[in-house]
Amino acid sequence: MPYQPYNYLDQTLQEVSTPEVDNATLASVVFYCTALQTPEQRNATDSTVVYGSNLFTQIGCATCHRPTMTTGYSPIAALSYQTFNPFTDLLVHDMGPGDDDHYTEGTALTSEWRTTPLWGLGLAPNVQGGTAYLMHDGRATSIQQAIEMHGGEAAVSAQRFGALSASDQNALLTFLKSL
Ligand code: HEC
């Protein structure tokens, strides 16, 4: 029997008079997305990457972009109790007035955003036509710009990034591009 993680799928499909996909197809797509491999870090042992990774923690980026998490139980054995590196705490944070789009979603403030996972960050330009469009609305076209747009709860770590020497900034960016 195909894996069906979400029971509400059946109910949702029954409420739609002419569903365009049947349950089995939808369950297969959900399974495919659930089981996708996460992007793997490249050059993890390169000395600049390691140095940049330490800076990432030192200036406070890792408090929100949490490097390591462990999954709970999953009926898919390969996903059960796995340690993985999402670089997010999966929480929303107030990013300040500069990142406020004045559009209400649920109970979040209009300046609150979920910490973006940074896995695959260095690969983003490859799938976005050569340029990475970062932050919730793609307003940043470089990692450095994205960092400079961090206000609110993230303002202090962004200021610490700005205060680093040019070579330390480059090491941090080299680390981020390895993700
Ligand atoms: C207070 C929590 C917090 C801290 C500290 C923080 N970030 Fe973020 N970061 C976020 C949130 C929330 C977003 C999403 C903002 C948005 O979508 O507009 C984000 C987005 C990003 C992005 C854009 C990713 C993408 O794919 O769009 C990058 C790059 C990034 N952060 C790097 C950093 C770096 C480097 C540091 C340290 C200098 C840092 N962040 C510190 C919360 C934080």
XYZ file of C-alpha atoms and ligand atoms in Angstrom:
222
model
C 0.000 0.000 0.000
C 1.386 3.466 -0.826
C 2.610 5.494 2.115
C -0.075 7.972 3.293
C 1.263 10.281 5.996
C -1.611 12.759 6.089
C -5.079 11.412 6.809
C -6.751 14.640 5.767
C -5.876 13.936 2.130
C -8.831 11.558 1.799
C -11.199 14.028 3.335
C -9.949 16.951 1.236
C -10.306 14.999 -1.982
C -13.859 13.955 -1.118
C -14.823 17.604 -0.729
C -13.608 18.422 -4.236
C -16.153 17.352 -6.837
C -13.721 16.568 -9.656
C -10.225 16.036 -8.264
C -7.630 16.184 -11.001
C -5.379 13.638 -9.318
C -6.414 10.500 -7.514
C -5.408 9.604 -3.970
C -2.693 7.178 -4.983
C -0.985 9.759 -7.241
C -1.148 12.438 -4.565
C 0.218 10.049 -1.933
C 3.079 9.126 -4.269
C 3.998 12.801 -4.803
C 3.881 13.420 -1.034
C 6.099 10.363 -0.487
C 8.538 11.542 -3.159
C 8.823 15.021 -1.567
C 9.118 13.552 1.938
C 11.922 11.213 0.905
C 13.967 13.735 -1.146
C 17.647 13.808 -0.230
C 18.764 17.015 1.490
C 21.564 18.956 -0.226
C 24.984 17.876 0.965
C 27.626 20.364 2.021
C 30.583 20.654 -0.335
C 34.213 21.244 0.740
C 33.255 20.737 4.404
C 36.859 20.130 5.467
C 38.370 23.079 3.561
C 40.162 25.258 6.140
C 38.429 28.492 5.037
C 35.034 26.760 5.200
C 35.761 25.476 8.713
C 36.964 28.922 9.818
C 33.864 30.574 8.296
C 31.640 28.039 10.025
C 33.152 28.989 13.396
C 32.542 32.679 12.657
C 28.907 31.808 11.803
C 28.463 30.514 15.351
C 30.563 33.234 17.004
C 28.574 36.173 15.593
C 25.216 34.618 16.467
C 23.920 33.369 13.091
C 23.616 29.822 14.446
C 21.158 30.822 17.190
C 18.431 31.054 14.516
C 20.063 29.121 11.658
C 20.565 26.035 13.863
C 23.117 23.779 12.192
C 21.971 20.432 13.573
C 18.657 18.779 14.396
C 17.459 15.205 14.902
C 14.206 13.883 13.514
C 11.689 12.013 15.643
C 10.050 8.719 14.801
C 8.948 8.268 11.202
C 7.221 5.241 9.666
C 9.872 5.594 6.934
C 12.908 3.998 8.600
C 15.381 6.123 6.610
C 13.857 9.283 8.123
C 13.605 8.063 11.736
C 15.876 9.625 14.355
C 18.197 11.091 11.721
C 20.650 13.860 12.501
C 20.542 16.468 9.753
C 21.826 19.985 9.053
C 18.988 22.348 8.124
C 20.484 25.644 9.419
C 17.097 26.772 10.738
C 15.302 26.668 14.083
C 11.985 26.401 12.180
C 10.714 29.386 14.192
C 9.494 32.829 13.157
C 11.420 35.927 14.197
C 10.692 39.635 14.037
C 13.126 40.844 11.373
C 12.369 44.542 11.869
C 10.643 47.250 9.803
C 12.937 46.839 6.761
C 11.653 43.283 6.243
C 7.987 44.134 6.957
C 5.659 43.578 3.981
C 2.525 44.778 5.850
C 0.727 41.641 4.742
C -0.868 39.644 7.546
C -0.489 35.877 7.513
C -2.168 33.961 10.331
C -1.165 35.260 13.736
C 2.365 36.302 12.722
C 3.373 39.965 12.796
C 3.873 41.374 9.292
C 7.603 41.644 10.045
C 7.920 38.054 11.272
C 9.447 35.385 9.065
C 10.416 31.777 9.535
C 14.168 31.273 9.596
C 15.046 30.104 6.096
C 16.951 26.803 6.005
C 20.377 27.561 4.581
C 20.960 24.047 3.236
C 21.534 24.284 -0.484
C 22.201 28.036 -0.270
C 25.331 27.781 -2.418
C 23.394 25.822 -5.058
C 20.552 28.371 -5.240
C 21.962 30.309 -8.238
C 22.146 27.037 -10.232
C 18.388 26.598 -10.036
C 17.454 30.265 -10.314
C 19.000 31.123 -13.670
C 22.445 32.053 -12.341
C 21.334 34.532 -9.666
C 20.048 33.626 -6.200
C 16.951 35.577 -5.160
C 17.032 35.508 -1.377
C 14.791 36.518 1.552
C 11.024 35.887 1.486
C 10.373 38.032 -1.592
C 13.677 37.506 -3.396
C 14.778 41.085 -2.777
C 18.412 40.128 -2.090
C 20.512 38.969 -5.016
C 23.607 38.079 -2.987
C 24.210 36.422 0.369
C 25.892 39.581 1.634
C 22.814 41.661 0.758
C 20.564 39.158 2.535
C 22.657 39.466 5.698
C 22.569 43.274 5.529
C 18.744 43.105 5.394
C 18.601 41.324 8.769
C 17.028 43.721 11.296
C 14.930 43.291 14.434
C 15.975 40.223 16.402
C 18.755 39.560 13.883
C 20.171 43.114 13.841
C 23.000 42.417 16.272
C 24.413 39.474 14.327
C 24.136 41.440 11.060
C 26.074 44.296 12.687
C 28.688 41.817 13.878
C 29.034 40.578 10.295
C 29.529 44.178 9.131
C 32.248 44.652 11.748
C 34.289 41.642 10.554
C 37.419 42.205 8.464
C 36.994 41.737 4.706
C 38.833 38.404 4.820
C 36.662 37.119 7.699
C 33.525 38.185 5.802
C 34.813 36.275 2.777
C 35.476 33.178 4.893
C 31.927 33.309 6.241
C 30.547 33.702 2.709
C 32.732 30.812 1.507
C 31.239 28.664 4.266
C 27.676 29.708 3.350
C 28.324 28.905 -0.322
C 29.495 25.418 0.697
C 26.009 24.661 2.077
C 16.993 36.295 14.856
C 17.164 35.167 13.940
C 18.204 35.236 12.850
C 19.560 35.474 12.972
C 20.345 35.765 14.256
C 20.102 35.386 11.641
N 19.138 35.092 10.738
Fe 19.358 34.784 8.749
N 17.374 34.700 8.506
C 16.438 34.752 9.534
C 15.111 34.811 8.975
C 13.812 34.863 9.775
C 15.262 34.814 7.575
C 14.162 34.919 6.534
C 13.880 36.415 6.230
C 12.959 36.630 5.065
O 12.525 35.657 4.448
O 12.665 37.793 4.739
C 16.698 34.719 7.329
C 17.272 34.656 6.050
C 18.624 34.484 5.802
C 19.216 34.327 4.498
C 18.461 34.262 3.173
C 18.242 32.807 2.818
C 17.350 32.591 1.614
O 17.435 31.495 1.027
O 16.552 33.465 1.262
C 20.564 34.214 4.681
C 21.627 34.020 3.607
C 20.819 34.335 6.095
N 19.621 34.484 6.744
C 22.066 34.293 6.678
C 22.312 34.689 8.001
C 23.628 34.937 8.543
C 24.940 34.754 7.798
C 23.441 35.333 9.839
C 24.491 35.854 10.794
C 25.190 37.067 10.392
C 22.019 35.304 10.109
N 21.363 34.921 8.969
C 21.450 35.594 11.333
C 16.715 34.747 10.883
C 17.956 35.006 11.431
